[in-house]
PDB file of C-alpha atoms in Angstrom:
ATOM      1  CA  UNK A 652       0.109   0.041  -0.055  1.00 53.00           C
ATOM      2  CA  UNK A 653       1.447   3.395  -0.999  1.00 77.00           C
ATOM      3  CA  UNK A 654       1.126   6.517   1.291  1.00 83.00           C
ATOM      4  CA  UNK A 655      -1.726   7.828  -1.099  1.00 76.00           C
ATOM      5  CA  UNK A 656      -3.790   4.576  -0.592  1.00 80.00           C
ATOM      6  CA  UNK A 657      -4.324   5.736   2.592  1.00 88.00           C
ATOM      7  CA  UNK A 658      -7.792   7.434   3.072  1.00 86.00           C
ATOM      8  CA  UNK A 659      -6.574   9.977   5.809  1.00 90.00           C
ATOM      9  CA  UNK A 660      -3.555  11.035   3.946  1.00 92.00           C
ATOM     10  CA  UNK A 661      -5.693  13.831   2.088  1.00 91.00           C
ATOM     11  CA  UNK A 662      -6.197  15.693   5.570  1.00 94.00           C
ATOM     12  CA  UNK A 663      -2.395  16.106   5.698  1.00 94.00           C
ATOM     13  CA  UNK A 664      -1.682  17.395   2.217  1.00 94.00           C
ATOM     14  CA  UNK A 665      -4.841  19.569   1.570  1.00 94.00           C
ATOM     15  CA  UNK A 666      -4.422  21.158   5.086  1.00 94.00           C
ATOM     16  CA  UNK A 667      -0.899  22.092   4.682  1.00 95.00           C
ATOM     17  CA  UNK A 668      -1.610  23.325   1.317  1.00 94.00           C
ATOM     18  CA  UNK A 669      -4.461  25.888   2.553  1.00 94.00           C
ATOM     19  CA  UNK A 670      -2.491  26.318   5.589  1.00 94.00           C
ATOM     20  CA  UNK A 671       0.359  27.908   3.818  1.00 95.00           C
ATOM     21  CA  UNK A 672      -1.311  29.603   0.792  1.00 93.00           C
ATOM     22  CA  UNK A 673      -3.830  31.287   3.035  1.00 90.00           C
ATOM     23  CA  UNK A 674      -0.932  31.929   5.267  1.00 90.00           C
ATOM     24  CA  UNK A 675       0.927  33.690   2.437  1.00 89.00           C
ATOM     25  CA  UNK A 676      -2.086  36.100   2.101  1.00 86.00           C
ATOM     26  CA  UNK A 677      -1.970  37.038   5.719  1.00 85.00           C
ATOM     27  CA  UNK A 678       1.456  37.615   6.583  1.00 87.00           C
ATOM     28  CA  UNK A 679       4.357  38.477   4.561  1.00 82.00           C
ATOM     29  CA  UNK A 680       6.639  35.503   4.119  1.00 85.00           C
ATOM     30  CA  UNK A 681       8.229  36.577   0.879  1.00 84.00           C
ATOM     31  CA  UNK A 682       6.681  33.886  -1.009  1.00 86.00           C
ATOM     32  CA  UNK A 683       7.762  30.760   0.870  1.00 91.00           C
ATOM     33  CA  UNK A 684       4.416  30.018   2.321  1.00 92.00           C
ATOM     34  CA  UNK A 685       3.118  30.356  -1.030  1.00 91.00           C
ATOM     35  CA  UNK A 686       5.606  27.984  -2.840  1.00 94.00           C
ATOM     36  CA  UNK A 687       4.811  25.413  -0.129  1.00 94.00           C
ATOM     37  CA  UNK A 688       1.319  25.491  -0.469  1.00 93.00           C
ATOM     38  CA  UNK A 689       1.466  25.309  -4.243  1.00 93.00           C
ATOM     39  CA  UNK A 690       3.585  22.384  -3.867  1.00 94.00           C
ATOM     40  CA  UNK A 691       1.289  20.413  -1.363  1.00 94.00           C
ATOM     41  CA  UNK A 692      -1.595  20.923  -3.528  1.00 94.00           C
ATOM     42  CA  UNK A 693      -0.009  19.961  -6.610  1.00 92.00           C
ATOM     43  CA  UNK A 694       1.102  16.638  -5.044  1.00 93.00           C
ATOM     44  CA  UNK A 695      -2.486  16.180  -4.080  1.00 93.00           C
ATOM     45  CA  UNK A 696      -3.894  16.742  -7.315  1.00 92.00           C
ATOM     46  CA  UNK A 697      -1.180  14.862  -9.218  1.00 90.00           C
ATOM     47  CA  UNK A 698      -1.675  11.585  -6.871  1.00 89.00           C
ATOM     48  CA  UNK A 699      -5.567  11.607  -7.517  1.00 88.00           C
ATOM     49  CA  UNK A 700      -6.296  13.472 -11.028  1.00 87.00           C
ATOM     50  CA  UNK A 701      -5.323  12.393 -14.368  1.00 84.00           C
ATOM     51  CA  UNK A 702      -2.533  14.635 -15.881  1.00 80.00           C
ATOM     52  CA  UNK A 703      -4.839  16.333 -18.597  1.00 78.00           C
ATOM     53  CA  UNK A 704      -7.203  17.282 -15.605  1.00 84.00           C
ATOM     54  CA  UNK A 705      -4.647  18.501 -12.812  1.00 88.00           C
ATOM     55  CA  UNK A 706      -4.811  22.089 -14.324  1.00 90.00           C
ATOM     56  CA  UNK A 707      -8.380  22.057 -14.378  1.00 91.00           C
ATOM     57  CA  UNK A 708      -8.559  21.244 -10.645  1.00 91.00           C
ATOM     58  CA  UNK A 709      -5.947  23.737  -9.685  1.00 92.00           C
ATOM     59  CA  UNK A 710      -7.694  26.524 -11.584  1.00 93.00           C
ATOM     60  CA  UNK A 711     -10.779  25.656  -9.738  1.00 93.00           C
ATOM     61  CA  UNK A 712      -9.242  25.369  -6.293  1.00 93.00           C
ATOM     62  CA  UNK A 713      -7.019  28.867  -6.831  1.00 93.00           C
ATOM     63  CA  UNK A 714     -10.336  30.719  -8.042  1.00 94.00           C
ATOM     64  CA  UNK A 715     -12.063  29.905  -4.728  1.00 92.00           C
ATOM     65  CA  UNK A 716      -8.983  31.047  -2.905  1.00 90.00           C
ATOM     66  CA  UNK A 717      -8.978  34.275  -4.957  1.00 91.00           C
ATOM     67  CA  UNK A 718     -12.609  34.893  -4.360  1.00 91.00           C
ATOM     68  CA  UNK A 719     -11.726  34.639  -0.667  1.00 86.00           C
ATOM     69  CA  UNK A 720      -9.101  37.198  -0.929  1.00 83.00           C
ATOM     70  CA  UNK A 721     -11.371  39.414  -2.796  1.00 85.00           C
ATOM     71  CA  UNK A 722     -14.234  39.243  -0.329  1.00 79.00           C
ATOM     72  CA  UNK A 723     -11.603  39.853   2.352  1.00 72.00           C
ATOM     73  CA  UNK A 724      -9.846  42.847   0.835  1.00 71.00           C
ATOM     74  CA  UNK A 725     -12.792  44.695  -1.044  1.00 72.00           C
ATOM     75  CA  UNK A 726     -16.386  43.264  -0.215  1.00 68.00           C
ATOM     76  CA  UNK A 727     -16.296  42.080   3.234  1.00 67.00           C
ATOM     77  CA  UNK A 728     -20.168  40.558   2.922  1.00 72.00           C
ATOM     78  CA  UNK A 729     -18.931  36.935   3.007  1.00 77.00           C
ATOM     79  CA  UNK A 730     -20.740  36.179  -0.205  1.00 86.00           C
ATOM     80  CA  UNK A 731     -17.700  35.646  -2.636  1.00 88.00           C
ATOM     81  CA  UNK A 732     -15.932  34.072   0.388  1.00 87.00           C
ATOM     82  CA  UNK A 733     -18.515  31.403   0.745  1.00 90.00           C
ATOM     83  CA  UNK A 734     -18.435  30.502  -3.187  1.00 93.00           C
ATOM     84  CA  UNK A 735     -14.693  30.394  -2.786  1.00 91.00           C
ATOM     85  CA  UNK A 736     -14.722  28.145  -0.099  1.00 91.00           C
ATOM     86  CA  UNK A 737     -17.344  25.779  -2.047  1.00 93.00           C
ATOM     87  CA  UNK A 738     -15.101  25.744  -4.866  1.00 94.00           C
ATOM     88  CA  UNK A 739     -11.965  24.773  -2.942  1.00 94.00           C
ATOM     89  CA  UNK A 740     -13.851  22.072  -1.053  1.00 94.00           C
ATOM     90  CA  UNK A 741     -15.408  20.855  -4.409  1.00 93.00           C
ATOM     91  CA  UNK A 742     -11.676  21.025  -5.920  1.00 93.00           C
ATOM     92  CA  UNK A 743     -10.233  18.630  -3.336  1.00 93.00           C
ATOM     93  CA  UNK A 744     -13.236  16.439  -2.973  1.00 92.00           C
ATOM     94  CA  UNK A 745     -14.017  15.539  -6.471  1.00 90.00           C
ATOM     95  CA  UNK A 746     -10.804  13.767  -7.341  1.00 89.00           C
ATOM     96  CA  UNK A 747     -10.688  11.784  -4.185  1.00 89.00           C
ATOM     97  CA  UNK A 748     -10.535   7.888  -4.869  1.00 87.00           C
ATOM     98  CA  UNK A 749     -13.453   7.283  -2.248  1.00 90.00           C
ATOM     99  CA  UNK A 750     -16.051   9.123  -0.097  1.00 92.00           C
ATOM    100  CA  UNK A 751     -14.081   8.822   3.155  1.00 92.00           C
ATOM    101  CA  UNK A 752     -10.953  10.285   1.434  1.00 91.00           C
ATOM    102  CA  UNK A 753     -13.055  13.139   0.033  1.00 91.00           C
ATOM    103  CA  UNK A 754     -14.270  13.911   3.630  1.00 94.00           C
ATOM    104  CA  UNK A 755     -10.776  13.979   4.963  1.00 94.00           C
ATOM    105  CA  UNK A 756      -9.745  16.328   2.138  1.00 94.00           C
ATOM    106  CA  UNK A 757     -12.655  18.746   2.774  1.00 95.00           C
ATOM    107  CA  UNK A 758     -11.654  18.795   6.517  1.00 96.00           C
ATOM    108  CA  UNK A 759      -8.029  19.288   5.589  1.00 94.00           C
ATOM    109  CA  UNK A 760      -9.129  22.617   3.714  1.00 94.00           C
ATOM    110  CA  UNK A 761     -11.217  23.526   6.758  1.00 94.00           C
ATOM    111  CA  UNK A 762      -8.557  23.038   9.297  1.00 95.00           C
ATOM    112  CA  UNK A 763      -5.811  24.549   7.203  1.00 93.00           C
ATOM    113  CA  UNK A 764      -7.775  27.659   6.711  1.00 90.00           C
ATOM    114  CA  UNK A 765      -8.800  28.057  10.160  1.00 90.00           C
ATOM    115  CA  UNK A 766      -5.217  27.279  11.377  1.00 92.00           C
ATOM    116  CA  UNK A 767      -3.718  29.755   9.204  1.00 90.00           C
ATOM    117  CA  UNK A 768      -5.051  32.417  11.435  1.00 87.00           C
ATOM    118  CA  UNK A 769      -2.572  31.511  13.927  1.00 90.00           C
ATOM    119  CA  UNK A 770       0.317  32.837  11.818  1.00 89.00           C
ATOM    120  CA  UNK A 771      -0.761  36.368  12.507  1.00 83.00           C
ATOM    121  CA  UNK A 772       0.320  35.855  16.160  1.00 86.00           C
ATOM    122  CA  UNK A 773       3.632  34.975  15.211  1.00 86.00           C
ATOM    123  CA  UNK A 774       4.444  36.692  11.899  1.00 85.00           C
ATOM    124  CA  UNK A 775       3.956  40.243  10.545  1.00 79.00           C
ATOM    125  CA  UNK A 776       0.843  40.663   8.723  1.00 74.00           C
ATOM    126  CA  UNK A 777       0.702  41.908   5.253  1.00 71.00           C
ATOM    127  CA  UNK A 778       0.437  46.031   4.899  1.00 63.00           C
ATOM    128  CA  UNK A 779      -3.061  45.632   2.870  1.00 57.00           C
ATOM    129  CA  UNK A 780      -4.800  43.933   6.137  1.00 54.00           C
ATOM    130  CA  UNK A 781      -3.594  46.927   8.307  1.00 52.00           C
ATOM    131  CA  UNK A 782      -4.840  49.297   5.868  1.00 51.00           C
ATOM    132  CA  UNK A 783      -8.085  47.632   5.960  1.00 50.00           C
ATOM    133  CA  UNK A 784      -8.547  47.473   9.495  1.00 52.00           C
ATOM    134  CA  UNK A 785      -7.362  51.139   9.940  1.00 51.00           C
ATOM    135  CA  UNK A 786      -9.955  52.053   7.242  1.00 54.00           C
ATOM    136  CA  UNK A 787     -12.928  50.393   9.240  1.00 53.00           C
ATOM    137  CA  UNK A 788     -11.990  51.780  12.425  1.00 57.00           C
ATOM    138  CA  UNK A 789     -11.684  55.283  10.957  1.00 49.00           C
ATOM    139  CA  UNK A 790     -15.197  54.701   9.088  1.00 53.00           C
ATOM    140  CA  UNK A 791     -16.744  53.757  12.413  1.00 53.00           C
ATOM    141  CA  UNK A 792     -15.351  56.357  14.435  1.00 55.00           C
ATOM    142  CA  UNK A 793     -16.410  59.116  11.981  1.00 53.00           C
ATOM    143  CA  UNK A 794     -19.758  57.851  11.908  1.00 54.00           C
ATOM    144  CA  UNK A 795     -19.981  57.553  15.783  1.00 52.00           C
ATOM    145  CA  UNK A 796     -18.676  61.121  16.136  1.00 56.00           C
ATOM    146  CA  UNK A 797     -20.928  62.319  13.265  1.00 55.00           C
ATOM    147  CA  UNK A 798     -23.949  60.578  15.660  1.00 57.00           C
ATOM    148  CA  UNK A 799     -22.426  62.343  18.823  1.00 61.00           C
ATOM    149  CA  UNK A 800     -22.346  65.939  16.926  1.00 65.00           C
ATOM    150  CA  UNK A 801     -25.959  65.491  16.003  1.00 72.00           C
ATOM    151  CA  UNK A 802     -27.190  64.507  19.208  1.00 80.00           C
ATOM    152  CA  UNK A 803     -25.351  67.175  21.123  1.00 80.00           C
ATOM    153  CA  UNK A 804     -26.790  69.582  18.885  1.00 84.00           C
ATOM    154  CA  UNK A 805     -30.373  68.966  20.544  1.00 90.00           C
ATOM    155  CA  UNK A 806     -29.191  70.827  23.710  1.00 90.00           C
ATOM    156  CA  UNK A 807     -31.479  73.385  24.595  1.00 91.00           C
ATOM    157  CA  UNK A 808     -33.983  72.228  21.671  1.00 93.00           C
ATOM    158  CA  UNK A 809     -37.429  71.984  22.586  1.00 94.00           C
ATOM    159  CA  UNK A 810     -40.076  69.259  21.294  1.00 94.00           C
ATOM    160  CA  UNK A 811     -42.945  67.032  22.207  1.00 94.00           C
ATOM    161  CA  UNK A 812     -43.362  63.510  23.696  1.00 95.00           C
ATOM    162  CA  UNK A 813     -45.000  61.042  21.464  1.00 94.00           C
ATOM    163  CA  UNK A 814     -45.242  58.689  24.184  1.00 93.00           C
ATOM    164  CA  UNK A 815     -45.380  58.730  27.851  1.00 92.00           C
ATOM    165  CA  UNK A 816     -41.652  58.929  29.350  1.00 90.00           C
ATOM    166  CA  UNK A 817     -41.954  56.317  32.327  1.00 85.00           C
ATOM    167  CA  UNK A 818     -39.156  57.534  32.563  1.00 86.00           C
ATOM    168  CA  UNK A 819     -38.068  56.410  28.855  1.00 89.00           C
ATOM    169  CA  UNK A 820     -40.065  57.146  25.919  1.00 90.00           C
ATOM    170  CA  UNK A 821     -40.006  58.817  22.487  1.00 93.00           C
ATOM    171  CA  UNK A 822     -40.043  62.600  21.612  1.00 94.00           C
ATOM    172  CA  UNK A 823     -40.067  64.474  18.377  1.00 94.00           C
ATOM    173  CA  UNK A 824     -38.058  67.549  17.828  1.00 92.00           C
ATOM    174  CA  UNK A 825     -37.922  69.217  14.396  1.00 90.00           C
ATOM    175  CA  UNK A 826     -40.061  66.360  12.705  1.00 90.00           C
ATOM    176  CA  UNK A 827     -37.529  63.710  13.868  1.00 90.00           C
ATOM    177  CA  UNK A 828     -38.135  61.169  16.342  1.00 92.00           C
ATOM    178  CA  UNK A 829     -35.519  59.895  19.264  1.00 91.00           C
ATOM    179  CA  UNK A 830     -35.363  57.794  22.092  1.00 90.00           C
ATOM    180  CA  UNK A 831     -35.160  60.123  25.434  1.00 91.00           C
ATOM    181  CA  UNK A 832     -35.248  59.650  29.101  1.00 91.00           C
ATOM    182  CA  UNK A 833     -36.704  61.951  31.797  1.00 89.00           C
ATOM    183  CA  UNK A 834     -35.074  62.753  35.146  1.00 82.00           C
ATOM    184  CA  UNK A 835     -36.769  60.404  37.132  1.00 76.00           C
ATOM    185  CA  UNK A 836     -40.279  61.993  36.006  1.00 81.00           C
ATOM    186  CA  UNK A 837     -43.283  60.761  34.722  1.00 88.00           C
ATOM    187  CA  UNK A 838     -43.949  62.915  31.306  1.00 91.00           C
ATOM    188  CA  UNK A 839     -47.334  62.310  29.764  1.00 92.00           C
ATOM    189  CA  UNK A 840     -47.694  61.930  25.888  1.00 93.00           C
ATOM    190  CA  UNK A 841     -47.973  65.312  24.089  1.00 93.00           C
ATOM    191  CA  UNK A 842     -46.235  67.142  26.706  1.00 93.00           C
ATOM    192  CA  UNK A 843     -43.898  69.904  25.714  1.00 94.00           C
ATOM    193  CA  UNK A 844     -40.424  69.055  26.680  1.00 95.00           C
ATOM    194  CA  UNK A 845     -36.737  70.410  26.519  1.00 93.00           C
ATOM    195  CA  UNK A 846     -33.454  68.621  26.184  1.00 92.00           C
ATOM    196  CA  UNK A 847     -31.059  69.709  28.933  1.00 92.00           C
ATOM    197  CA  UNK A 848     -28.368  66.950  28.589  1.00 90.00           C
ATOM    198  CA  UNK A 849     -26.883  64.611  25.850  1.00 87.00           C
ATOM    199  CA  UNK A 850     -24.147  61.769  26.766  1.00 83.00           C
ATOM    200  CA  UNK A 851     -23.514  59.887  23.807  1.00 77.00           C
ATOM    201  CA  UNK A 852     -26.774  59.029  22.381  1.00 78.00           C
ATOM    202  CA  UNK A 853     -28.464  59.275  25.605  1.00 86.00           C
ATOM    203  CA  UNK A 854     -30.901  62.327  25.672  1.00 90.00           C
ATOM    204  CA  UNK A 855     -32.076  63.696  28.903  1.00 92.00           C
ATOM    205  CA  UNK A 856     -35.079  65.859  28.755  1.00 93.00           C
ATOM    206  CA  UNK A 857     -37.466  67.660  31.388  1.00 92.00           C
ATOM    207  CA  UNK A 858     -40.879  69.195  30.949  1.00 91.00           C
ATOM    208  CA  UNK A 859     -41.600  72.615  30.103  1.00 89.00           C
ATOM    209  CA  UNK A 860     -43.371  74.101  32.754  1.00 76.00           C
TER     210      UNK A 860
END
């Protein structure tokens, strides 16, 4: 029995292939991980696929990997990543000589992809991921600050309660509705109120006498 006839060998080959290929995308290893990953996946397809079909299976596998990268770098909604993962799993499952071997190969891709995240704790991540993270942080901070400025501008404004404040309820100021809280008072619906304090998105109001 050769090593490739062992059903469990697929989990090692596809696992290391995916581990190093995704690892190369995440951290800057100057192509070393990429070469190792390509080597492992080529060995896998070379062992189970006819020579004429190796290129096709490699394309399916790497297109899947590319879709995951595009999703992570540009879209971040998971759609392309899901399609890409399905493509990679299909590529390693189809050539397997048996159902069990296919399951091992699929499991290898999943374990390898998940384990590649550990490289981020050891090696320097690629600059493109740092830029994406920074951009997301700046976007969120900008949105949060913009919301704070809008709410802070309500201090001193007058409006009306749309519901009873017990002490939390809904108010309307300049045709816009907000959630607000009174200072321990029960303020009835359709009562004139004034914003006295804003803390983040917490609006404190009092009844206008």
